[in-house]
Amino acid sequence: MKILVGVKRVIDYNVKVRVKADQSNVDLTNVKMAMNPFCEIAVEEAVRLKEAGVASEVIVMSVGTTQSQEQLRNALALGADRAIWVEAESDIEPLNVAKAFAAVVEKEQPGLVILGKQSIDSDNNQMGQMLAALTKRPQGTFASKLVIDGDKALVTREIDGGLRTVALTLPAIVTTDLRLNEPRYAKLPDIMKAKRKPLDTLSLADLGVTPKSHYRLDKVEAPSTRSAGIKVASVDELISKLKDEAKVI
Amino acid sequence: MTTLLIAEHNSSTLSSATLCALTAAQAIGNDIHVLVVGKNVESVADEAASLSGVAKVLCANADVYEYALAEPMGDLIVYLAANYSHIIAPSNSESKDFMPRVAALLDVGQMSDICAVLSADQFKRPIYAGNAIATVTALDAKKVITVRASSFDKNAQQNDQKCPVETIDFVAESVLSSWQSDDITESERPDLSSASRIVSGGRGVGSGENFALVEALADKLGAAVGASRAAVDAGFVSNDLQVGQTGKIVAPDLYMAFGISGAIQHLAGMKDSKVIVAVNKDEDAPIFQVADYGLVGDLFTIIPEMVGKL
């Protein structure tokens, strides 16, 4: 079984985001970029399935700018076999990305597609579900456990208040939540080896996708900031402030 | 122009998030129909019919909808979509699952997690875990929207006269996906995502055993328990308690942080809380810069003192 994994290049999760002075967007100039944390978990899960003999090949794919190839190489160093880079603007919308993935799914026929549940930049949480709809495949979103059992994928999903397990008939789409696994770090020899692994370049046109704009970004603002508040000297003062001033207890 | 609001419920009552989403739907300005989907949900439909501002309730009642699986939910909503300009749902683990499916099947974009309605097609939504707020205009004729409930007040007003309830006979199929089991946390404590009070612990708590202190205070306050990523990484508590950019994003009325330094990653998950209390022995900890009330000191003496005095 082939597994297709999505990888997105995003701002490193430890970097503090700043809004541009003209409010046109956030400022990503000279900011450290990295693989989206949920995509790292997706890559790890696919590599583990290959190590367990369940998967035969792990293909990683990214739809984005030239620099997205760095994250694809990173995924190859973590154990993926080959990569597909689809050139696009960095702010390409989820439905357009889903259409590009759907075209690759059609061509590669993976038994499983594993994607991060959301990217930590646009926070849309849409692409996997959209891909499932477009490819008419069942979906298991926000997975904290994935078991392949014959022609079924048993996906334990993080839902409000607990966990829900669903059975999906393969081929299927799975999106990762935090508890699915703990991603490994790439080792130096694997990073060197990854440079020789195949990385194909495609355009959206090659995949028959004409990107459409479904929304327009009008403005990006910094959220209202909190003032630092006050320091209290004792537990008694804290309790009285919470009771009488903030009225929250 | 009519809006279809998809209700969140537990098969017996509507959730408060549905009432918040109703406020957002009213801000959009159209007539509002509420869709209640599930198994044995007639009483929920009846409850929705008395809500102020609702013109009609649609009730789809069938076994296949019992667990709100994305595939049948998506098919049902797409079946109903022709009559609506806006399809809107409170953001939760179910709507996050089926709404993007609806959008893709209708070939439109989705507005995720809106926190303000500026007009019928312009909205605000948090990006970068709430570190920036985007103003976005939806360009599609049909708008698919999920609503961050904590950003809107509840509309719990009742009408004396109930609006009509229409039964939807369309029964979607679910061939490729089936429910197997639920493992719902049987906790006396409220759910972290929707709790009105949260008591969180960080690396400063020191160990998993010491988290009993945090739990004792939470129980005293009727609060949920949260944790920083550092506490989760150190193995003190399980991952599902993590508040932060890669964990849960929360906005309770009261958030109390004990032994949490205030890394960006954590602040992104809790800075929209109404009142933040920080207790830390390091007076320079960044958490104090966002706290309404800071107390410098040792949590191991402060928590027991609080539990005793509350």
Tab-separated table of C-alpha atoms in Angstrom, chain A residues 11 13-17 19 26 28 37-38 95 99 120-126 129-130 132-134 136-139 141-142 154 157-169 178-179 212-223 226-236 238-239 241-243 245-246 248-249, chain B residues 67 69-71 92-93 96-97 100-101 103-105 107-112 122 124-125 127-140 176-185 191 197 221 229 239-240 242 245-247 253-254 264 271 273-274 276-277 283 288-296 302 305-306 309-310:
chain	number	residue	atom	x	y	z
A	11	ILE	CA	6.296	29.742	10.428
A	13	TYR	CA	5.780	27.403	16.100
A	14	ASN	CA	8.200	29.073	18.522
A	15	VAL	CA	8.363	32.323	16.580
A	16	LYS	CA	6.262	35.251	17.708
A	17	VAL	CA	4.087	36.427	14.828
A	19	VAL	CA	1.643	41.988	11.831
A	26	VAL	CA	1.763	39.055	8.940
A	28	LEU	CA	7.350	36.670	7.446
A	37	PRO	CA	3.837	20.353	13.447
A	38	PHE	CA	0.749	18.336	12.475
A	95	LEU	CA	-9.851	24.025	-1.662
A	99	LYS	CA	-7.888	19.788	-5.768
A	120	ILE	CA	-0.615	26.666	12.349
A	121	ASP	CA	-0.580	29.698	10.029
A	122	SER	CA	-4.045	29.980	8.493
A	123	ASP	CA	-5.647	27.628	11.068
A	124	ASN	CA	-8.321	26.585	8.568
A	125	ASN	CA	-8.605	22.880	9.406
A	126	GLN	CA	-10.217	22.107	6.031
A	129	GLN	CA	-11.985	16.911	4.751
A	130	MET	CA	-12.169	18.665	1.383
A	132	ALA	CA	-12.048	13.275	1.206
A	133	ALA	CA	-15.136	14.902	-0.329
A	134	LEU	CA	-13.462	15.449	-3.709
A	136	LYS	CA	-15.255	10.331	-2.414
A	137	ARG	CA	-13.094	8.582	0.160
A	138	PRO	CA	-14.067	8.187	3.828
A	139	GLN	CA	-12.347	10.438	6.364
A	141	THR	CA	-10.070	13.446	11.170
A	142	PHE	CA	-8.097	14.427	14.318
A	154	LEU	CA	-9.579	1.956	12.453
A	157	ARG	CA	-10.528	10.429	16.770
A	158	GLU	CA	-10.153	13.226	19.310
A	159	ILE	CA	-13.648	14.589	19.790
A	160	ASP	CA	-15.011	17.083	22.317
A	161	GLY	CA	-14.966	15.300	25.650
A	162	GLY	CA	-13.172	12.129	24.619
A	163	LEU	CA	-12.355	9.700	21.842
A	164	ARG	CA	-14.395	8.120	19.066
A	165	THR	CA	-13.284	5.206	16.944
A	166	VAL	CA	-14.541	4.869	13.380
A	167	ALA	CA	-13.868	2.154	10.793
A	168	LEU	CA	-13.060	3.412	7.309
A	169	THR	CA	-12.997	1.237	4.223
A	178	LEU	CA	-1.239	15.788	18.529
A	179	ARG	CA	-1.402	12.515	20.404
A	212	LYS	CA	-9.973	29.951	-7.783
A	213	SER	CA	-10.249	32.699	-5.175
A	214	HIS	CA	-12.997	31.936	-2.706
A	215	TYR	CA	-12.104	34.760	-0.371
A	216	ARG	CA	-10.180	37.984	-0.197
A	217	LEU	CA	-7.897	38.943	2.657
A	218	ASP	CA	-8.806	42.549	3.480
A	219	LYS	CA	-6.746	43.236	6.542
A	220	VAL	CA	-4.654	41.603	9.238
A	221	GLU	CA	-4.521	43.184	12.673
A	222	ALA	CA	-2.736	42.403	15.873
A	223	PRO	CA	-5.197	41.151	18.460
A	226	ARG	CA	-3.710	42.650	27.383
A	227	SER	CA	-2.387	45.108	29.868
A	228	ALA	CA	-0.082	43.553	32.412
A	229	GLY	CA	-2.475	43.983	35.310
A	230	ILE	CA	-1.308	44.102	38.890
A	231	LYS	CA	0.737	42.052	41.300
A	232	VAL	CA	-0.972	41.044	44.499
A	233	ALA	CA	0.943	40.431	47.710
A	234	SER	CA	-0.962	37.547	49.256
A	235	VAL	CA	-3.485	34.797	48.711
A	236	ASP	CA	-6.050	36.806	50.677
A	238	LEU	CA	-5.875	37.532	45.309
A	239	ILE	CA	-9.092	35.917	46.516
A	241	LYS	CA	-9.703	40.691	43.943
A	242	LEU	CA	-11.200	37.671	42.173
A	243	LYS	CA	-14.366	37.889	44.221
A	245	GLU	CA	-13.196	43.183	41.479
A	246	ALA	CA	-13.170	40.546	38.718
A	248	VAL	CA	-15.179	35.420	38.640
A	249	ILE	CA	-15.392	33.296	41.769
B	67	TYR	CA	-22.899	9.860	15.587
B	69	LEU	CA	-20.358	11.047	10.883
B	70	ALA	CA	-18.975	13.487	8.336
B	71	GLU	CA	-20.005	11.556	5.233
B	92	ASN	CA	-16.756	21.924	17.402
B	93	SER	CA	-15.197	18.560	16.659
B	96	LYS	CA	-14.963	20.827	11.879
B	97	ASP	CA	-15.316	17.321	10.499
B	100	PRO	CA	-15.266	21.501	4.938
B	101	ARG	CA	-16.804	18.478	3.216
B	103	ALA	CA	-17.823	23.394	1.186
B	104	ALA	CA	-15.826	21.128	-1.153
B	105	LEU	CA	-18.967	19.377	-2.442
B	107	ASP	CA	-17.158	23.979	-4.684
B	108	VAL	CA	-16.951	26.957	-2.330
B	109	GLY	CA	-14.442	28.070	0.299
B	110	GLN	CA	-15.064	27.839	4.016
B	111	MET	CA	-14.689	30.537	6.671
B	112	SER	CA	-13.344	28.709	9.699
B	122	GLN	CA	-17.214	39.996	5.564
B	124	LYS	CA	-13.067	38.418	11.188
B	125	ARG	CA	-11.265	35.249	12.087
B	127	ILE	CA	-5.091	33.167	12.348
B	128	TYR	CA	-1.709	32.089	13.715
B	129	ALA	CA	-3.433	30.706	16.810
B	130	GLY	CA	-5.037	34.056	17.513
B	131	ASN	CA	-1.787	36.024	17.263
B	132	ALA	CA	-3.322	37.902	14.335
B	133	ILE	CA	-6.907	38.651	13.371
B	134	ALA	CA	-7.770	38.567	9.666
B	135	THR	CA	-10.639	40.452	8.059
B	136	VAL	CA	-11.802	38.314	5.168
B	137	THR	CA	-14.462	38.705	2.484
B	138	ALA	CA	-16.151	35.568	1.200
B	139	LEU	CA	-16.438	35.732	-2.593
B	140	ASP	CA	-18.652	32.692	-3.186
B	176	LEU	CA	-17.468	3.548	3.660
B	177	SER	CA	-17.413	4.817	7.214
B	178	SER	CA	-18.969	3.389	10.360
B	179	TRP	CA	-18.967	4.167	14.064
B	180	GLN	CA	-17.216	1.619	16.280
B	181	SER	CA	-17.009	2.948	19.827
B	182	ASP	CA	-16.839	6.016	22.028
B	183	ASP	CA	-14.519	6.540	24.951
B	184	ILE	CA	-15.888	9.660	26.575
B	185	THR	CA	-13.880	10.879	29.524
B	191	ASP	CA	-14.491	19.817	29.529
B	197	ARG	CA	-12.837	28.219	34.718
B	221	LEU	CA	-13.549	25.990	41.849
B	229	ARG	CA	3.368	21.921	26.819
B	239	ASN	CA	-1.453	15.390	26.072
B	240	ASP	CA	-5.182	16.111	25.965
B	242	GLN	CA	-2.385	20.772	26.841
B	245	GLN	CA	-0.960	26.736	20.008
B	246	THR	CA	-0.640	23.032	19.258
B	247	GLY	CA	-3.055	21.986	22.000
B	253	ASP	CA	-13.870	33.497	32.327
B	254	LEU	CA	-11.035	32.606	34.698
B	264	ILE	CA	4.452	32.100	23.237
B	271	LYS	CA	-4.659	34.820	26.124
B	273	SER	CA	-9.400	34.353	28.693
B	274	LYS	CA	-11.410	37.054	30.455
B	276	ILE	CA	-5.881	35.552	33.927
B	277	VAL	CA	-4.177	34.772	37.230
B	283	GLU	CA	8.927	37.478	39.200
B	288	PHE	CA	2.964	38.101	34.338
B	289	GLN	CA	2.841	40.358	31.265
B	290	VAL	CA	-0.570	38.958	30.318
B	291	ALA	CA	-1.907	38.273	33.800
B	292	ASP	CA	-4.571	40.482	35.345
B	293	TYR	CA	-3.474	39.324	38.778
B	294	GLY	CA	0.023	38.072	39.452
B	295	LEU	CA	1.295	36.549	42.659
B	296	VAL	CA	5.016	35.882	43.049
B	302	ILE	CA	-0.104	29.093	47.689
B	305	GLU	CA	-3.727	28.114	51.161
B	306	MET	CA	-6.183	28.947	48.371
B	309	LYS	CA	-9.658	29.753	52.033
B	310	LEU	CA	-12.064	29.327	49.145
